[in-house]
PDB file of C-alpha atoms in Angstrom:
ATOM      1  CA  MET A 271     268.070 -90.318-120.063  1.00 50.00           C
ATOM      2  CA  THR A 272     267.489 -87.050-119.362  1.00 53.00           C
ATOM      3  CA  THR A 273     265.919 -85.684-116.213  1.00 60.00           C
ATOM      4  CA  LEU A 274     264.472 -83.001-115.929  1.00 55.00           C
ATOM      5  CA  THR A 275     266.802 -80.226-115.456  1.00 64.00           C
ATOM      6  CA  GLN A 276     268.695 -80.819-118.670  1.00 64.00           C
ATOM      7  CA  THR A 277     265.144 -80.657-120.153  1.00 71.00           C
ATOM      8  CA  SER A 278     264.173 -77.329-118.823  1.00 71.00           C
ATOM      9  CA  THR A 279     267.442 -75.765-119.804  1.00 75.00           C
ATOM     10  CA  ARG A 280     267.058 -77.413-123.703  1.00 78.00           C
ATOM     11  CA  MET A 281     263.758 -75.825-124.158  1.00 79.00           C
ATOM     12  CA  GLN A 282     265.061 -72.706-122.704  1.00 74.00           C
ATOM     13  CA  LEU A 283     267.728 -72.512-124.777  1.00 74.00           C
ATOM     14  CA  GLN A 284     265.252 -72.965-127.361  1.00 78.00           C
ATOM     15  CA  LEU A 285     262.957 -69.872-126.952  1.00 77.00           C
ATOM     16  CA  PHE A 286     266.722 -67.949-126.129  1.00 71.00           C
ATOM     17  CA  GLU A 287     267.643 -69.116-130.140  1.00 71.00           C
ATOM     18  CA  SER A 288     263.877 -68.491-131.249  1.00 75.00           C
ATOM     19  CA  ILE A 289     264.145 -64.576-129.932  1.00 70.00           C
ATOM     20  CA  ILE A 290     266.850 -64.451-131.667  1.00 66.00           C
ATOM     21  CA  ASP A 291     266.462 -65.653-134.224  1.00 65.00           C
ATOM     22  CA  LYS A 292     263.056 -62.878-134.218  1.00 63.00           C
ATOM     23  CA  SER A 293     265.550 -60.170-133.590  1.00 57.00           C
ATOM     24  CA  GLU A 294     267.570 -60.453-136.721  1.00 54.00           C
ATOM     25  CA  LEU A 295     264.420 -59.572-138.714  1.00 52.00           C
ATOM     26  CA  LEU A 296     264.841 -56.393-136.503  1.00 55.00           C
ATOM     27  CA  VAL A 297     267.591 -53.503-137.296  1.00 49.00           C
ATOM     28  CA  TRP A 298     270.415 -55.102-135.386  1.00 56.00           C
ATOM     29  CA  SER A 299     273.565 -55.058-137.449  1.00 62.00           C
ATOM     30  CA  ASP A 300     275.589 -56.013-134.478  1.00 63.00           C
ATOM     31  CA  HIS A 301     273.824 -59.123-132.789  1.00 61.00           C
ATOM     32  CA  SER A 302     276.225 -60.755-133.845  1.00 67.00           C
ATOM     33  CA  TYR A 303     279.184 -58.993-132.503  1.00 78.00           C
ATOM     34  CA  GLY A 304     282.485 -59.673-129.410  1.00 83.00           C
ATOM     35  CA  THR A 305     281.012 -57.674-125.796  1.00 85.00           C
ATOM     36  CA  LEU A 306     283.025 -57.987-122.734  1.00 88.00           C
ATOM     37  CA  LEU A 307     280.314 -58.535-119.957  1.00 88.00           C
ATOM     38  CA  GLN A 308     281.088 -58.685-115.861  1.00 88.00           C
ATOM     39  CA  ALA A 309     280.362 -61.306-114.521  1.00 89.00           C
ATOM     40  CA  ASP A 310     279.479 -59.627-111.275  1.00 87.00           C
ATOM     41  CA  ALA A 311     278.851 -56.176-111.060  1.00 83.00           C
ATOM     42  CA  SER A 312     279.891 -55.553-108.398  1.00 83.00           C
ATOM     43  CA  LYS A 313     283.283 -56.476-108.897  1.00 85.00           C
ATOM     44  CA  GLU A 314     285.394 -54.497-110.907  1.00 84.00           C
ATOM     45  CA  PHE A 315     286.590 -55.437-114.685  1.00 83.00           C
ATOM     46  CA  SER A 316     289.108 -58.464-114.314  1.00 90.00           C
ATOM     47  CA  SER A 317     290.085 -61.628-116.380  1.00 89.00           C
ATOM     48  CA  GLN A 318     288.130 -63.794-113.665  1.00 92.00           C
ATOM     49  CA  ASN A 319     285.099 -61.659-113.454  1.00 89.00           C
ATOM     50  CA  THR A 320     284.875 -60.438-117.647  1.00 91.00           C
ATOM     51  CA  LEU A 321     283.345 -63.150-120.466  1.00 90.00           C
ATOM     52  CA  LEU A 322     283.034 -61.767-123.792  1.00 89.00           C
ATOM     53  CA  VAL A 323     279.563 -62.984-125.413  1.00 87.00           C
ATOM     54  CA  VAL A 324     277.617 -62.024-128.651  1.00 82.00           C
ATOM     55  CA  ARG A 325     276.285 -58.571-128.235  1.00 80.00           C
ATOM     56  CA  ILE A 326     272.301 -59.656-128.186  1.00 77.00           C
ATOM     57  CA  ARG A 327     272.932 -61.765-125.314  1.00 81.00           C
ATOM     58  CA  PHE A 328     274.458 -58.661-123.924  1.00 84.00           C
ATOM     59  CA  LEU A 329     272.049 -56.697-123.939  1.00 82.00           C
ATOM     60  CA  PRO A 330     269.274 -58.325-122.027  1.00 82.00           C
ATOM     61  CA  VAL A 331     271.861 -58.878-119.322  1.00 86.00           C
ATOM     62  CA  GLU A 332     272.324 -55.210-119.103  1.00 86.00           C
ATOM     63  CA  ILE A 333     268.464 -54.564-119.104  1.00 84.00           C
ATOM     64  CA  ALA A 334     267.770 -56.250-116.617  1.00 87.00           C
ATOM     65  CA  ARG A 335     270.899 -55.259-114.286  1.00 87.00           C
ATOM     66  CA  ASN A 336     269.664 -51.577-115.302  1.00 85.00           C
ATOM     67  CA  ARG A 337     266.069 -52.181-113.395  1.00 87.00           C
ATOM     68  CA  GLU A 338     267.916 -54.097-110.626  1.00 87.00           C
ATOM     69  CA  GLY A 339     269.512 -51.333-109.789  1.00 86.00           C
ATOM     70  CA  PHE A 340     272.849 -52.954-109.841  1.00 83.00           C
ATOM     71  CA  ASN A 341     274.504 -50.143-112.268  1.00 78.00           C
ATOM     72  CA  ASP A 342     273.224 -47.436-110.344  1.00 79.00           C
ATOM     73  CA  GLU A 343     275.799 -47.129-107.550  1.00 76.00           C
ATOM     74  CA  ASP A 344     278.859 -46.793-110.796  1.00 70.00           C
ATOM     75  CA  TYR A 345     276.411 -44.104-112.725  1.00 70.00           C
ATOM     76  CA  ARG A 346     276.498 -41.838-108.797  1.00 73.00           C
ATOM     77  CA  LYS A 347     279.840 -42.322-108.936  1.00 74.00           C
ATOM     78  CA  PHE A 348     281.154 -41.543-113.081  1.00 71.00           C
ATOM     79  CA  ARG A 349     278.186 -39.155-113.411  1.00 69.00           C
ATOM     80  CA  PRO A 350     279.281 -35.628-115.623  1.00 68.00           C
ATOM     81  CA  MET A 351     279.263 -32.913-113.244  1.00 66.00           C
ATOM     82  CA  PRO A 352     277.002 -30.573-114.256  1.00 64.00           C
ATOM     83  CA  ASN A 353     278.668 -27.500-117.079  1.00 61.00           C
ATOM     84  CA  LEU A 354     277.593 -24.163-115.227  1.00 58.00           C
ATOM     85  CA  GLY A 355     279.055 -21.947-117.410  1.00 55.00           C
ATOM     86  CA  THR A 356     276.969 -22.895-120.202  1.00 54.00           C
ATOM     87  CA  CYS A 357     273.607 -22.978-118.002  1.00 53.00           C
ATOM     88  CA  THR A 358     274.917 -19.534-116.618  1.00 51.00           C
ATOM     89  CA  LEU A 359     275.737 -18.527-120.748  1.00 51.00           C
ATOM     90  CA  PHE A 360     271.912 -20.007-121.474  1.00 51.00           C
ATOM     91  CA  ILE A 361     270.430 -18.063-118.192  1.00 50.00           C
ATOM     92  CA  TYR A 362     271.623 -14.485-119.474  1.00 47.00           C
ATOM     93  CA  ILE A 363     270.624 -14.920-123.416  1.00 50.00           C
ATOM     94  CA  TYR A 364     266.714 -15.911-122.268  1.00 49.00           C
ATOM     95  CA  GLN A 365     266.761 -13.341-120.075  1.00 49.00           C
ATOM     96  CA  TRP A 366     268.244 -10.437-123.013  1.00 48.00           C
TER      97      TRP A 366
END
Protein backbone atom coordinates (compact mmCIF):
# COMPACT_ATOMS: atom_id res chain seq x y z
CA MET A 1 0.00 0.00 0.00
CA THR A 2 1.50 3.35 -1.04
CA THR A 3 0.97 6.56 0.85
CA LEU A 4 0.20 9.96 -0.63
CA THR A 5 3.78 11.11 0.05
CA GLN A 6 5.25 8.13 -1.81
CA THR A 7 2.92 8.75 -4.75
CA SER A 8 3.80 12.45 -4.79
CA THR A 9 7.52 11.69 -4.63
CA ARG A 10 7.20 9.16 -7.44
CA MET A 11 5.34 11.71 -9.58
CA GLN A 12 7.99 14.36 -8.91
CA LEU A 13 10.73 11.91 -9.85
CA GLN A 14 8.94 11.03 -13.10
CA LEU A 15 8.55 14.73 -13.90
CA PHE A 16 12.23 15.38 -13.22
CA GLU A 17 13.27 12.41 -15.37
CA SER A 18 11.11 13.67 -18.23
CA ILE A 19 12.82 17.07 -17.97
CA ILE A 20 16.21 15.35 -18.08
CA ASP A 21 15.16 13.36 -21.14
CA LYS A 22 14.02 16.52 -22.93
CA SER A 23 17.17 18.44 -21.99
CA GLU A 24 19.35 15.67 -23.43
CA LEU A 25 18.07 16.78 -26.82
CA LEU A 26 19.73 20.14 -26.23
CA VAL A 27 23.47 20.59 -26.53
CA TRP A 28 24.39 19.38 -23.06
CA SER A 29 27.30 17.08 -23.69
CA ASP A 30 28.29 17.12 -20.01
CA HIS A 31 24.85 16.51 -18.45
CA SER A 32 25.87 13.13 -17.02
CA TYR A 33 29.26 14.16 -15.56
CA GLY A 34 29.69 13.98 -11.81
CA THR A 35 29.80 17.25 -9.87
CA LEU A 36 30.34 18.07 -6.21
CA LEU A 37 27.39 19.85 -4.61
CA GLN A 38 27.26 21.39 -1.16
CA ALA A 39 24.28 20.09 0.81
CA ASP A 40 24.19 23.37 2.78
CA ALA A 41 25.45 26.39 0.82
CA SER A 42 26.17 28.38 3.98
CA LYS A 43 28.75 25.85 5.19
CA GLU A 44 32.19 25.08 3.80
CA PHE A 45 33.03 22.04 1.72
CA SER A 46 33.57 18.98 3.90
CA SER A 47 32.93 15.28 3.61
CA GLN A 48 29.71 15.69 5.62
CA ASN A 49 28.46 18.62 3.51
CA THR A 50 29.34 17.36 0.03
CA LEU A 51 27.26 15.27 -2.36
CA LEU A 52 28.28 13.77 -5.69
CA VAL A 53 25.51 14.41 -8.23
CA VAL A 54 25.24 14.39 -12.01
CA ARG A 55 25.66 17.82 -13.55
CA ILE A 56 22.06 18.06 -14.73
CA ARG A 57 20.94 17.85 -11.09
CA PHE A 58 23.61 20.33 -9.97
CA LEU A 59 22.63 23.12 -12.36
CA PRO A 60 19.00 23.66 -11.22
CA VAL A 61 20.08 23.64 -7.57
CA GLU A 62 22.80 26.24 -8.16
CA ILE A 63 20.50 28.38 -10.32
CA ALA A 64 17.89 28.38 -7.55
CA ARG A 65 20.53 29.20 -4.92
CA ASN A 66 21.78 32.12 -7.01
CA ARG A 67 18.26 33.47 -7.56
CA GLU A 68 17.48 33.23 -3.85
CA GLY A 69 20.76 34.93 -2.90
CA PHE A 70 22.50 32.07 -1.09
CA ASN A 71 25.80 32.70 -2.93
CA ASP A 72 25.80 36.50 -2.59
CA GLU A 73 28.02 36.57 0.50
CA ASP A 74 30.60 34.32 -1.17
CA TYR A 75 30.55 36.57 -4.23
CA ARG A 76 31.18 39.66 -2.10
CA LYS A 77 34.03 37.97 -0.24
CA PHE A 78 35.84 36.52 -3.24
CA ARG A 79 35.12 38.74 -6.23
CA PRO A 80 38.28 39.83 -8.04
CA MET A 81 39.67 43.28 -7.44
CA PRO A 82 39.56 45.57 -10.48
CA ASN A 83 42.83 45.97 -12.34
CA LEU A 84 43.31 49.73 -12.17
CA GLY A 85 46.47 49.67 -14.27
CA THR A 86 44.59 48.46 -17.33
CA CYS A 87 41.78 50.94 -16.72
CA THR A 88 44.22 53.87 -16.46
CA LEU A 89 45.95 52.79 -19.67
CA PHE A 90 42.59 52.62 -21.45
CA ILE A 91 41.69 56.15 -20.31
CA TYR A 92 45.08 57.42 -21.42
CA ILE A 93 44.70 55.90 -24.90
CA TYR A 94 41.11 57.14 -25.18
CA GLN A 95 42.13 60.73 -24.36
CA TRP A 96 45.06 60.65 -26.75
